[in-house]
Coordinates of N, CA and C and ligand atoms in Angstrom, one line a residue:
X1 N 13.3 -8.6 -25.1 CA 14.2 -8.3 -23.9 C 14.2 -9.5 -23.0
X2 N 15.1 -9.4 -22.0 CA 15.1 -10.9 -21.3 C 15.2 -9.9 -19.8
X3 N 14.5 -10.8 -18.8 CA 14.6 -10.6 -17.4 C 15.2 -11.4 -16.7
X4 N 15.8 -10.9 -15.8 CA 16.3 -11.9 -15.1 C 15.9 -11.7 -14.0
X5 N 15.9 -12.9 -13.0 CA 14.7 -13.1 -11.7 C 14.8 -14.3 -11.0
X6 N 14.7 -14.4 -9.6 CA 14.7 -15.3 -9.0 C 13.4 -15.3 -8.0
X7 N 13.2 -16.4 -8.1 CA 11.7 -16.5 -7.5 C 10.7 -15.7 -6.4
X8 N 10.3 -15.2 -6.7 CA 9.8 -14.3 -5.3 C 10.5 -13.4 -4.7
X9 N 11.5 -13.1 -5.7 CA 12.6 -11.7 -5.0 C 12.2 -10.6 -5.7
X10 N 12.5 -9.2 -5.4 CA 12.0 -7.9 -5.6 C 12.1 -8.2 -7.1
X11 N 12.2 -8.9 -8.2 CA 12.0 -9.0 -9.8 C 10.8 -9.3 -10.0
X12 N 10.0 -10.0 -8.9 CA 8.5 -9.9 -9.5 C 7.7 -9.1 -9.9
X13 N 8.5 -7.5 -9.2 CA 8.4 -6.5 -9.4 C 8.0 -6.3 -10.9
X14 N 9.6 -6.9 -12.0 CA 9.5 -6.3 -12.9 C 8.6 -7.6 -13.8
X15 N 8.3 -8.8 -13.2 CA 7.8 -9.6 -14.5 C 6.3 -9.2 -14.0
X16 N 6.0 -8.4 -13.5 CA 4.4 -7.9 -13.3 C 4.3 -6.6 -13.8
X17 N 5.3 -5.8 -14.2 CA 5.4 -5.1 -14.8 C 5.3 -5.2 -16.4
X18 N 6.1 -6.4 -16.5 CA 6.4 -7.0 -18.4 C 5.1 -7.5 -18.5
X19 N 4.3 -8.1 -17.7 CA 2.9 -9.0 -18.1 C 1.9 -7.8 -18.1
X20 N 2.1 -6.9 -17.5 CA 0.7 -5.8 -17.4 C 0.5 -4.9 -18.6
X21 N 2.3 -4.6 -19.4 CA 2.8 -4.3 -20.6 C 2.4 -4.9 -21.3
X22 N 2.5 -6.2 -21.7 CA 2.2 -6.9 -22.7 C 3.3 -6.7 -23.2
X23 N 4.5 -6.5 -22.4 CA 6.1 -7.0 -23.3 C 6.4 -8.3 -23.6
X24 N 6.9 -8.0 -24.6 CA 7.9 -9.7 -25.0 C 8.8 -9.8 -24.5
X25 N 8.9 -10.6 -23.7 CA 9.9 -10.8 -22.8 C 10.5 -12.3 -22.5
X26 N 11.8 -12.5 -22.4 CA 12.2 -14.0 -22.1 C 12.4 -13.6 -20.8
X27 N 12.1 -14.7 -19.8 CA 12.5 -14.9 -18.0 C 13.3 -15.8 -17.9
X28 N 14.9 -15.0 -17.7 CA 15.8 -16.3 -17.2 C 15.8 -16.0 -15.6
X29 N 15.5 -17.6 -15.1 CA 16.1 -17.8 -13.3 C 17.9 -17.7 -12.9
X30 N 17.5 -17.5 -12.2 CA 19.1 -17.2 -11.5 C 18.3 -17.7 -10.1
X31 N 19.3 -18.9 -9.7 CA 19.4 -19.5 -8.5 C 20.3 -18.6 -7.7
X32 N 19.5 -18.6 -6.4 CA 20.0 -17.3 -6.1 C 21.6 -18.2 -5.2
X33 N 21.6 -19.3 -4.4 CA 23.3 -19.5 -3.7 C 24.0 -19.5 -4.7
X34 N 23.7 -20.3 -5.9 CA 24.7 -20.4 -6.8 C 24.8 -19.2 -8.1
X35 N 24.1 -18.3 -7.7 CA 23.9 -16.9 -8.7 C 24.7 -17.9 -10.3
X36 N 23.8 -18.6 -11.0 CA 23.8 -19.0 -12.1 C 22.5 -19.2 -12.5
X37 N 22.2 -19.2 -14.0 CA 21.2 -19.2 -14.6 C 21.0 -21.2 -14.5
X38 N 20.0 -21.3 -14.7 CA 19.3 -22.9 -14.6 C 20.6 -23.7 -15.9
X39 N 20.6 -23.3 -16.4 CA 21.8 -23.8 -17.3 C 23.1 -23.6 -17.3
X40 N 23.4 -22.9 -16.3 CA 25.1 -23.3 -15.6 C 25.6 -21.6 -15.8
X41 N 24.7 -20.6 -16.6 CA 25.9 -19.4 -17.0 C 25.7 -18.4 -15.5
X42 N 27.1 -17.8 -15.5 CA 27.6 -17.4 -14.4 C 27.1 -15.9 -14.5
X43 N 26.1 -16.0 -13.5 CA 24.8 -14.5 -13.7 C 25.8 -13.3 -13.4
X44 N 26.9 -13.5 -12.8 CA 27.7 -12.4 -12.2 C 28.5 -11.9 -14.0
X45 N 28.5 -12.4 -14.9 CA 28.7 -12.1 -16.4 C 27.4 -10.9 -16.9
X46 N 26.6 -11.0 -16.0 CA 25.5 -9.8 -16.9 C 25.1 -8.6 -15.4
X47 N 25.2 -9.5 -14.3 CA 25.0 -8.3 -13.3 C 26.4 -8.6 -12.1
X48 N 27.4 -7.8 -12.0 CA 28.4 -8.4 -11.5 C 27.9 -8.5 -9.9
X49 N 27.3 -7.7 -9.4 CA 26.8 -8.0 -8.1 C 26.1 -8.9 -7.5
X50 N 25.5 -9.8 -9.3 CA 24.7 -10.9 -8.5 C 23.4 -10.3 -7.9
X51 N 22.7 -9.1 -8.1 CA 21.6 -9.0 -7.6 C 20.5 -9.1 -9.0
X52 N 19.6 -10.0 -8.6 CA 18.3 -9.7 -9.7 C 17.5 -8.7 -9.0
X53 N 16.6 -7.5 -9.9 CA 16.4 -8.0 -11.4 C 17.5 -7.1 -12.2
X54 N 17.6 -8.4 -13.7 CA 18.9 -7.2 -14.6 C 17.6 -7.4 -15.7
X55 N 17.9 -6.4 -16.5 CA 16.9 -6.6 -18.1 C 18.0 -6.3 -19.0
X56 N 17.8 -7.3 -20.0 CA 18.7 -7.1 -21.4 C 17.9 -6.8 -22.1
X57 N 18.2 -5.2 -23.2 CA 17.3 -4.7 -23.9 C 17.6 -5.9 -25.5
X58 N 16.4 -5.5 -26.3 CA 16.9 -6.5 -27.6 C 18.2 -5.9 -28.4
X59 N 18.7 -4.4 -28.2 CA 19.9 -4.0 -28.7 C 21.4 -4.4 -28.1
X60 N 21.1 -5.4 -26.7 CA 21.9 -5.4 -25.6 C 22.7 -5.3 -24.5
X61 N 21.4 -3.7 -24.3 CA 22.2 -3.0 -23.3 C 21.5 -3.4 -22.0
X62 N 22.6 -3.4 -20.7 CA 21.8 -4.5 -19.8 C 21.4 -3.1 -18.6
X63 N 20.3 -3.4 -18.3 CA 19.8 -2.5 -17.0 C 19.3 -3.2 -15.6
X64 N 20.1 -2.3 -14.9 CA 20.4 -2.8 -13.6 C 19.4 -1.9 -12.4
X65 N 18.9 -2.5 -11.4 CA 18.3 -1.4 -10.7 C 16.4 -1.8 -10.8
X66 N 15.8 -2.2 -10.0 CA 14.3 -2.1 -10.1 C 13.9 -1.1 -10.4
X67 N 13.8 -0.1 -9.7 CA 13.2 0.8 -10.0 C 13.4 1.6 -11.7
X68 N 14.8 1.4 -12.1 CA 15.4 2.0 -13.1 C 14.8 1.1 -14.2
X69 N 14.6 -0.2 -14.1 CA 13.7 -1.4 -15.2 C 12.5 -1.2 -15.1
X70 N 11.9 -1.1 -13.5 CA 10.5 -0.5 -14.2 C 10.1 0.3 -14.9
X71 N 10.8 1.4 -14.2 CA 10.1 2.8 -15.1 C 10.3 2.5 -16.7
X72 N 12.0 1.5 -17.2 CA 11.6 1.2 -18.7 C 10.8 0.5 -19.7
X73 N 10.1 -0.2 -18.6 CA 9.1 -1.0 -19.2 C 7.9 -0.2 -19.0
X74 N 7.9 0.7 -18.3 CA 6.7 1.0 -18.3 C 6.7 2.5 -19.4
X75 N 7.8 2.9 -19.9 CA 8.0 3.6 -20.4 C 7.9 3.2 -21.8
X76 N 8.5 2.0 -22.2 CA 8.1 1.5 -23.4 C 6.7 1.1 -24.3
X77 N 6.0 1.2 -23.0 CA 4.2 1.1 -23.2 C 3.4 1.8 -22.7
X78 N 4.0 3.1 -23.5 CA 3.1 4.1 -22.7 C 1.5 3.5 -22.9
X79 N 0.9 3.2 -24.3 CA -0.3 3.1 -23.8 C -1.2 2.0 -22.5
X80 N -0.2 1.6 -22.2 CA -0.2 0.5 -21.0 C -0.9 1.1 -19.6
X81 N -0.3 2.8 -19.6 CA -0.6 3.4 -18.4 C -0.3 2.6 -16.9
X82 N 1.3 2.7 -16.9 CA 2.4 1.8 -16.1 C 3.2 3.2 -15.4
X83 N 2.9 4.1 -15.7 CA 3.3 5.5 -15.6 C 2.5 7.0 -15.5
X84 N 2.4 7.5 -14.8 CA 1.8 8.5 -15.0 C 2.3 9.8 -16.0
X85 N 1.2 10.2 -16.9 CA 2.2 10.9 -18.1 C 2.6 12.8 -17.2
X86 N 1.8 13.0 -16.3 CA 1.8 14.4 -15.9 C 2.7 14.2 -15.1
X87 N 3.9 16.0 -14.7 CA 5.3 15.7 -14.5 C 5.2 15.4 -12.7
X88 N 4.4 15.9 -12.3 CA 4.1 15.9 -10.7 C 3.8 14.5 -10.8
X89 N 2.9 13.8 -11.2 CA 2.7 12.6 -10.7 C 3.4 11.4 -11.0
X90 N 4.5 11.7 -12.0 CA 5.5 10.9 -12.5 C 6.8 11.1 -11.2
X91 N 6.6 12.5 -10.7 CA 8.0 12.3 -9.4 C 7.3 11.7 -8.3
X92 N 5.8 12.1 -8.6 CA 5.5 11.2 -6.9 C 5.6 9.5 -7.1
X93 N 5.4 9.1 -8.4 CA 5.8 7.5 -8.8 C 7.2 7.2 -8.1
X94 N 8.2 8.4 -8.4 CA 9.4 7.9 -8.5 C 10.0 8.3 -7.1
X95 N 9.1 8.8 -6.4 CA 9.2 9.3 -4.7 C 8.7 7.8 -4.0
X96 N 7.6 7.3 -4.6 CA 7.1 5.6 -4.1 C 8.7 4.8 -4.2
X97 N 8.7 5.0 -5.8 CA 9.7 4.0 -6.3 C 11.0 4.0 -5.0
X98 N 11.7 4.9 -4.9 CA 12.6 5.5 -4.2 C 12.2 5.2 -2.7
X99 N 11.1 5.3 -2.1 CA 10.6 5.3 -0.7 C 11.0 3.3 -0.8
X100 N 9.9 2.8 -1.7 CA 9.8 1.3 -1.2 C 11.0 0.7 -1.5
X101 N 11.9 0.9 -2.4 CA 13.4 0.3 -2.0 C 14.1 0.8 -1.1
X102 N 14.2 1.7 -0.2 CA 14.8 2.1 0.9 C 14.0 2.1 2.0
X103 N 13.2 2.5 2.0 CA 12.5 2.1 3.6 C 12.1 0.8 3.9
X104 N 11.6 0.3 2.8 CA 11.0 -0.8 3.2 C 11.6 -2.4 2.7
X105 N 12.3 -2.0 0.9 CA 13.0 -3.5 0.8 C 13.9 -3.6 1.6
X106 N 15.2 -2.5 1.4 CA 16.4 -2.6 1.9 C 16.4 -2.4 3.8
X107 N 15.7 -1.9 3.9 CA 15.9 -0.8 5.8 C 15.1 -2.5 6.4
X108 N 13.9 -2.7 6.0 CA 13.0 -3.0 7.2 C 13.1 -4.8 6.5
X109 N 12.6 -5.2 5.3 CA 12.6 -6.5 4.5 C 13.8 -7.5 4.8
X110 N 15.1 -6.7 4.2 CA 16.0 -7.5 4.3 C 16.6 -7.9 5.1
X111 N 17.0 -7.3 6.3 CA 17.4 -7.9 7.4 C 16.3 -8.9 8.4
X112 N 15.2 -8.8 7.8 CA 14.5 -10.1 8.5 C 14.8 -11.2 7.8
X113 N 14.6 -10.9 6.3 CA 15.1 -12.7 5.8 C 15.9 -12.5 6.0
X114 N 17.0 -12.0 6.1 CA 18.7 -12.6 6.2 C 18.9 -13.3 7.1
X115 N 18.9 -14.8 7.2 CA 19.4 -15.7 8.2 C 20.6 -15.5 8.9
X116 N 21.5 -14.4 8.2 CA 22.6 -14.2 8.9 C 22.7 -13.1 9.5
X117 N 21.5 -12.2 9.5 CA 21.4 -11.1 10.2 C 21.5 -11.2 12.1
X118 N 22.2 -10.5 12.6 CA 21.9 -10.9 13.9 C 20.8 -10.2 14.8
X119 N 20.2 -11.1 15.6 CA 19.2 -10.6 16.3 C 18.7 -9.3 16.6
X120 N 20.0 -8.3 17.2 CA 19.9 -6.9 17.6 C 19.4 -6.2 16.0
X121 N 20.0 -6.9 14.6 CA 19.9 -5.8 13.4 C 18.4 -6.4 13.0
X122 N 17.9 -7.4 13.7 CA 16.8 -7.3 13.0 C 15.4 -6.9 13.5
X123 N 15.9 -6.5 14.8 CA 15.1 -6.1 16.0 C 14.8 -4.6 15.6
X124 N 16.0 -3.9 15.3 CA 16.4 -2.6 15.2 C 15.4 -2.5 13.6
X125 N 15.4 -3.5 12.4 CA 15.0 -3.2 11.4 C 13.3 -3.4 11.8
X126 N 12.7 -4.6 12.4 CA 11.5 -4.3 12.8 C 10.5 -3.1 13.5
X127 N 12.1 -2.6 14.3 CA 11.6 -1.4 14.7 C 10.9 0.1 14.1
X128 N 11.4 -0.1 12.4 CA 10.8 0.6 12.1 C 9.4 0.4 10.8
X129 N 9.1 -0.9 11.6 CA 7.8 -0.9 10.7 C 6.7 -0.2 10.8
X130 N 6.6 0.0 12.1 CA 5.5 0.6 12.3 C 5.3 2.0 11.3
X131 N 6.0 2.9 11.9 CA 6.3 3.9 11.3 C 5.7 4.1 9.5
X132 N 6.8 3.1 8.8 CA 7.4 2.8 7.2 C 5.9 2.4 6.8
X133 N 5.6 1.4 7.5 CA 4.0 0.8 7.5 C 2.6 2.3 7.2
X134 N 2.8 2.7 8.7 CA 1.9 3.6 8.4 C 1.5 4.7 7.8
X135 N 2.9 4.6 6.9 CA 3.1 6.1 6.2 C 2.1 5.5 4.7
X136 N 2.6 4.3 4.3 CA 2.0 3.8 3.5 C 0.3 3.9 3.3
X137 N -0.2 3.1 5.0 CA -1.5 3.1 4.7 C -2.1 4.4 5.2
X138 N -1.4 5.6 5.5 CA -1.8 6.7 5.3 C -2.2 7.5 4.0
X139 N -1.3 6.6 3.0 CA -1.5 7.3 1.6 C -2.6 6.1 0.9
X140 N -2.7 5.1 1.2 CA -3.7 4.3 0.6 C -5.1 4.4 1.4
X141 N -5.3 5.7 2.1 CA -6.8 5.8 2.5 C -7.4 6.8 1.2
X142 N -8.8 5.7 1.3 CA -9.6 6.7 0.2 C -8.8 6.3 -1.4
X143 N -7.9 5.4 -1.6 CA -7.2 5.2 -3.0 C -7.2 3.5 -3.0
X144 N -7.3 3.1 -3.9 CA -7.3 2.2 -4.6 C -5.5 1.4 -5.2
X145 N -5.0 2.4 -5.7 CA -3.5 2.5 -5.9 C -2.7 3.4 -5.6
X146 N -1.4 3.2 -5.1 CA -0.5 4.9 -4.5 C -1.1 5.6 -5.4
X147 N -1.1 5.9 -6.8 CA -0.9 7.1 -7.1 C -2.7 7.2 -7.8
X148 N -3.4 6.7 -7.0 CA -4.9 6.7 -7.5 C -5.1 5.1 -8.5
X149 N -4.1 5.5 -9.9 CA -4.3 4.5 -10.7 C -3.0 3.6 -10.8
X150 N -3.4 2.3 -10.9 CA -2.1 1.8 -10.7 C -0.5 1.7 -11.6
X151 N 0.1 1.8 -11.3 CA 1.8 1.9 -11.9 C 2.5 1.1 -11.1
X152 N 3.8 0.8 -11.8 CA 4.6 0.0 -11.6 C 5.2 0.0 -9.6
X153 N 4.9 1.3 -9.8 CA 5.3 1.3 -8.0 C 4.2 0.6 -7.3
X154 N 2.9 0.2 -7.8 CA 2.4 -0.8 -6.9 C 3.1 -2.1 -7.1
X155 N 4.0 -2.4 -8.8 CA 3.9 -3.5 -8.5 C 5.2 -4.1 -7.7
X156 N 6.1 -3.0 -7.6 CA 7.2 -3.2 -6.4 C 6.8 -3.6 -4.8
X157 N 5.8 -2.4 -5.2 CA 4.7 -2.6 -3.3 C 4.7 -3.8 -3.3
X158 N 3.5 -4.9 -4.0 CA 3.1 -5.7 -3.8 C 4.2 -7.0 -3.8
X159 N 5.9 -7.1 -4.6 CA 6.5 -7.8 -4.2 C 7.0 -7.5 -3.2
X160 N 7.1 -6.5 -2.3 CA 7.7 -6.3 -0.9 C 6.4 -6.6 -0.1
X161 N 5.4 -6.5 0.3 CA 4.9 -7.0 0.9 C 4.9 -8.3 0.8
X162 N 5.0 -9.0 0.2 CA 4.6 -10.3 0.1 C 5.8 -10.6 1.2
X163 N 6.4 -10.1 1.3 CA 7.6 -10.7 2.4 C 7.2 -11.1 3.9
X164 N 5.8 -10.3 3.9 CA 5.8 -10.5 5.8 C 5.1 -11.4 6.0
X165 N 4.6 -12.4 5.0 CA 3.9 -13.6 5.5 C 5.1 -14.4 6.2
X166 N 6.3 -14.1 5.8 CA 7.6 -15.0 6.3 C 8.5 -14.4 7.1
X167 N 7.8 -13.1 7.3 CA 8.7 -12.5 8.4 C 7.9 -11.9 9.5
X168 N 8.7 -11.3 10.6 CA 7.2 -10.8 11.4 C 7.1 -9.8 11.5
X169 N 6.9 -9.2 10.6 CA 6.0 -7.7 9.7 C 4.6 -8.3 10.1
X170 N 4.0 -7.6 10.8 CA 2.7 -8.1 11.0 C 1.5 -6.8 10.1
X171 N 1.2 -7.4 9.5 CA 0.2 -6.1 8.6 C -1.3 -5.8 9.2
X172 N -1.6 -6.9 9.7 CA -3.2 -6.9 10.5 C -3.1 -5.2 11.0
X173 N -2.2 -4.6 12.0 CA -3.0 -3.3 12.0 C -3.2 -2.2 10.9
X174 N -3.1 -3.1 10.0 CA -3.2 -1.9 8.8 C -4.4 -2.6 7.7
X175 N -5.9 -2.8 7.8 CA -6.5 -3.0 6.8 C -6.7 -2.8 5.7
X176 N -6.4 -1.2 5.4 CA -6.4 -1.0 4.4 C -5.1 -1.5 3.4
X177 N -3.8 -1.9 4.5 CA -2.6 -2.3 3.2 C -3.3 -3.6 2.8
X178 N -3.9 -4.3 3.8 CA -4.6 -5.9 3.3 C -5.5 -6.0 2.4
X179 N -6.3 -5.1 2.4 CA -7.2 -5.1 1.6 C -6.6 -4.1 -0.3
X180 N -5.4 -3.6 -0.1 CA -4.4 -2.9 -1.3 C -4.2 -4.3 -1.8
X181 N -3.4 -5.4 -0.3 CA -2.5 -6.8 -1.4 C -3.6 -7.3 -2.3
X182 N -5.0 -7.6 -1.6 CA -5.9 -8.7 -2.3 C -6.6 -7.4 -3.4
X183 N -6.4 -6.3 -3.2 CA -6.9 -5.6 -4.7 C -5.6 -6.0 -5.9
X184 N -4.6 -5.9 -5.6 CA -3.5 -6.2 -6.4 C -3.7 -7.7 -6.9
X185 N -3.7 -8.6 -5.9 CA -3.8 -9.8 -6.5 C -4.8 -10.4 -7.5
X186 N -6.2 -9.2 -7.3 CA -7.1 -9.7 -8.1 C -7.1 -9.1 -9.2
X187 N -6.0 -8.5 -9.5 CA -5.8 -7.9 -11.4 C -5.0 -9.7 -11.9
X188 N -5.9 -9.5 -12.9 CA -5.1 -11.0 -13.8 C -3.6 -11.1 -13.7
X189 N -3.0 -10.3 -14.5 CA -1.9 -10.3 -14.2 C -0.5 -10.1 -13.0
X190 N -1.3 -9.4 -12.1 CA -0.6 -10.1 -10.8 C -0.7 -11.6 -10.8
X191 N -1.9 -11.9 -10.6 CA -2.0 -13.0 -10.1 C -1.2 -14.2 -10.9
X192 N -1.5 -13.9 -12.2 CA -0.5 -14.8 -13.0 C 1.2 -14.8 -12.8
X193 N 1.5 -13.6 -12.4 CA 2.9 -13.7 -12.3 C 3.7 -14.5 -11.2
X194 N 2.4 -13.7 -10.1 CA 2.9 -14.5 -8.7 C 2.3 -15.8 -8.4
X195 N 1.4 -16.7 -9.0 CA 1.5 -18.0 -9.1 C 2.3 -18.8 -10.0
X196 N 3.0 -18.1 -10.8 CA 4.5 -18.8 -11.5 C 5.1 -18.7 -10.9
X197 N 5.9 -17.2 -10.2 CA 6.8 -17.4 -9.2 C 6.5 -18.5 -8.0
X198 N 5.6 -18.4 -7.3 CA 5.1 -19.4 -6.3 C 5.5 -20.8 -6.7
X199 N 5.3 -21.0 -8.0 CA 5.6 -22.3 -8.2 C 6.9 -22.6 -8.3
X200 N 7.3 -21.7 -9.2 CA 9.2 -21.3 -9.0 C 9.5 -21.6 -7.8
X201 N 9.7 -20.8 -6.7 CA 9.9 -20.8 -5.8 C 10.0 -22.1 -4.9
X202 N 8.9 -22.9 -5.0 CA 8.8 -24.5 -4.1 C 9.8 -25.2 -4.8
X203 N 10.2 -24.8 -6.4 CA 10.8 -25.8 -6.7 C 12.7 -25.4 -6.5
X204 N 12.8 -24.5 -6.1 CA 13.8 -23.6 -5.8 C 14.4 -24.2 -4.6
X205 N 13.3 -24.6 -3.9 CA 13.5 -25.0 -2.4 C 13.9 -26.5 -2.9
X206 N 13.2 -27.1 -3.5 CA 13.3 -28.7 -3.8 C 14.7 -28.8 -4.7
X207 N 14.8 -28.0 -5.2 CA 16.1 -28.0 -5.5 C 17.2 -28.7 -5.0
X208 N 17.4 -27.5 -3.4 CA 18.3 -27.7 -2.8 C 18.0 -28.3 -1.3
X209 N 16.8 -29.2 -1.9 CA 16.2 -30.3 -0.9 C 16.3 -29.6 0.1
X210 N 15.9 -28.3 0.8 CA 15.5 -27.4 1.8 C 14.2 -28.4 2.2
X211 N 13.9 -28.4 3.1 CA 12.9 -28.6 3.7 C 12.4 -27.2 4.7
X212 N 11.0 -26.7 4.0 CA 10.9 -25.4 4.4 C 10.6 -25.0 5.6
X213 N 10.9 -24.4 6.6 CA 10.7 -24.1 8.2 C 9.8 -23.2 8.0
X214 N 9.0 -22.8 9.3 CA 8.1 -21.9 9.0 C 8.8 -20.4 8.6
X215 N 9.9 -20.1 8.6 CA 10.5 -19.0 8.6 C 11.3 -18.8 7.2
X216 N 11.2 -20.1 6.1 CA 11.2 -20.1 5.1 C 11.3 -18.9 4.4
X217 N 12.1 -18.4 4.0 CA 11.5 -16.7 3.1 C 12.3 -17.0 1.8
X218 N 12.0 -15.8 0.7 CA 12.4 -16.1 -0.6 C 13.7 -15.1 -0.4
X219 N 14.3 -15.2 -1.3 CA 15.7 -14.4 -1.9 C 15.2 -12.4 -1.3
X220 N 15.2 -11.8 -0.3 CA 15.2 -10.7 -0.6 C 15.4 -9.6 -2.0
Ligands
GSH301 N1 19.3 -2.2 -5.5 C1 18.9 -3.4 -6.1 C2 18.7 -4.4 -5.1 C3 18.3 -5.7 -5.7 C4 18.2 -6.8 -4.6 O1 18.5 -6.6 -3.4 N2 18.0 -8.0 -5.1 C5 18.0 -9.2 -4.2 C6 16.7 -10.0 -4.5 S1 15.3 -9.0 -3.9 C7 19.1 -10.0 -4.6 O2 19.4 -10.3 -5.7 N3 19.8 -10.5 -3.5 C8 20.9 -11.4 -3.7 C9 22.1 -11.0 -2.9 O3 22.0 -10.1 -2.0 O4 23.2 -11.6 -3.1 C10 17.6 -3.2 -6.9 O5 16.8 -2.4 -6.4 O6 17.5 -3.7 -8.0

């Protein structure tokens, strides 16, 4: 299968998903102003919206949607345990899944990077961190991973967090989410994914000879 992904955007999601699987997977970039792949093809040919992540199955059917690509990769390895197999704990996955792309990528995330966001929408979207925040570390007291053991909805969590080092989501009053990111980061496979993207990412910036401000953020 192939992924598509641009550096440090909600697709780290899925290539921490593919690495924890042990899928075979190709990772094409898609630059994200010029939504083309590194070799000129016109990404809006496989996802017309231009949003990563898309996955091409090896039969060639293309899936669109984070949440809808994790659950398939994590479904394709069941022994991977990327999913929980009991029916209650598979909806509360897909209650995370559903929570962290709406409250938190789309509601609260994206309108801080958006450099074109204006001040009042991004005031309004910080406004509800607190809240979105502490619902989270409400459910990560006494746990290790949302759902006890970890699944792909942490590894959504952990590419949406990674956003507030560049935004001003400030996570300090919440210990316990700080101490969830650095449990995440210390599974091999996070770490390997997101020090490729990391590296991606600078060179993403060098690219387009950006010279990074402190307020630098990656592709929502
Ligand atoms: N609903 C989509 C949203 C994906 C999304 O927002 N992707 C961002 C990167 S995190 C993107 O491609 N943004 C580019 C754009 O908005 O043009 C999903 O969950 O997969």
């Amino acid at each position: 299968m192939k992924l598509y992904f641009s550096p440090l955007a909600c697709s780290l999601a899925s290539r921490i998903a593919c690495y924890e699987a042990g899928a075979e997977a190709s990772f094409i970039e898609i630059d994200p102003p010029t939504k083309k792949t590194l070799d000129g093809l016109d990404y809006r040919s496989v996802s017309a919206l231009g949003l990563v992540p898309a996955l091409v199955t090896d039969a060639g059917d293309t899936i669109l949607e984070n949440a809808a690509i994790l659950q398939h990769i994590a479904e394709l390895y069941p022994a991977r345990r990327l999913i929980p197999l009991e029916p209650l704990a598979r909806t509360r996955m897909r209650q995370w899944l559903s929570f962290i792309g709406t409250e938190l990528h789309k509601a609260l995330y994206v309108p801080l990077l958006d450099r074109k966001a204006p001040d009042a929408v991004k005031a309004y979207a910080l406004s509800k961190a607190e809240s979105r925040l502490g619902w989270v570390a409400q459910n990560l007291e006494g746990r290790d991973y949302l759902l006890g053991e970890f699944s792909v909805a942490d590894a959504y969590l952990f590419a949406v967090l990674n956003w507030s080092s560049v935004t001003p989501v400030d996570l300090s009053p919440w210990p316990v989410i700080k101490a969830y990111q650095a449990r995440l980061h210390a599974r091999p496979e996070v770490a390997r994914a997101f020090a490729h993207e990391r590296e991606l990412y600078s060179r993403e910036l060098a690219r387009h000879r950006v010279v990074a401000p402190p307020s630098a953020a990656p592709l929502p």
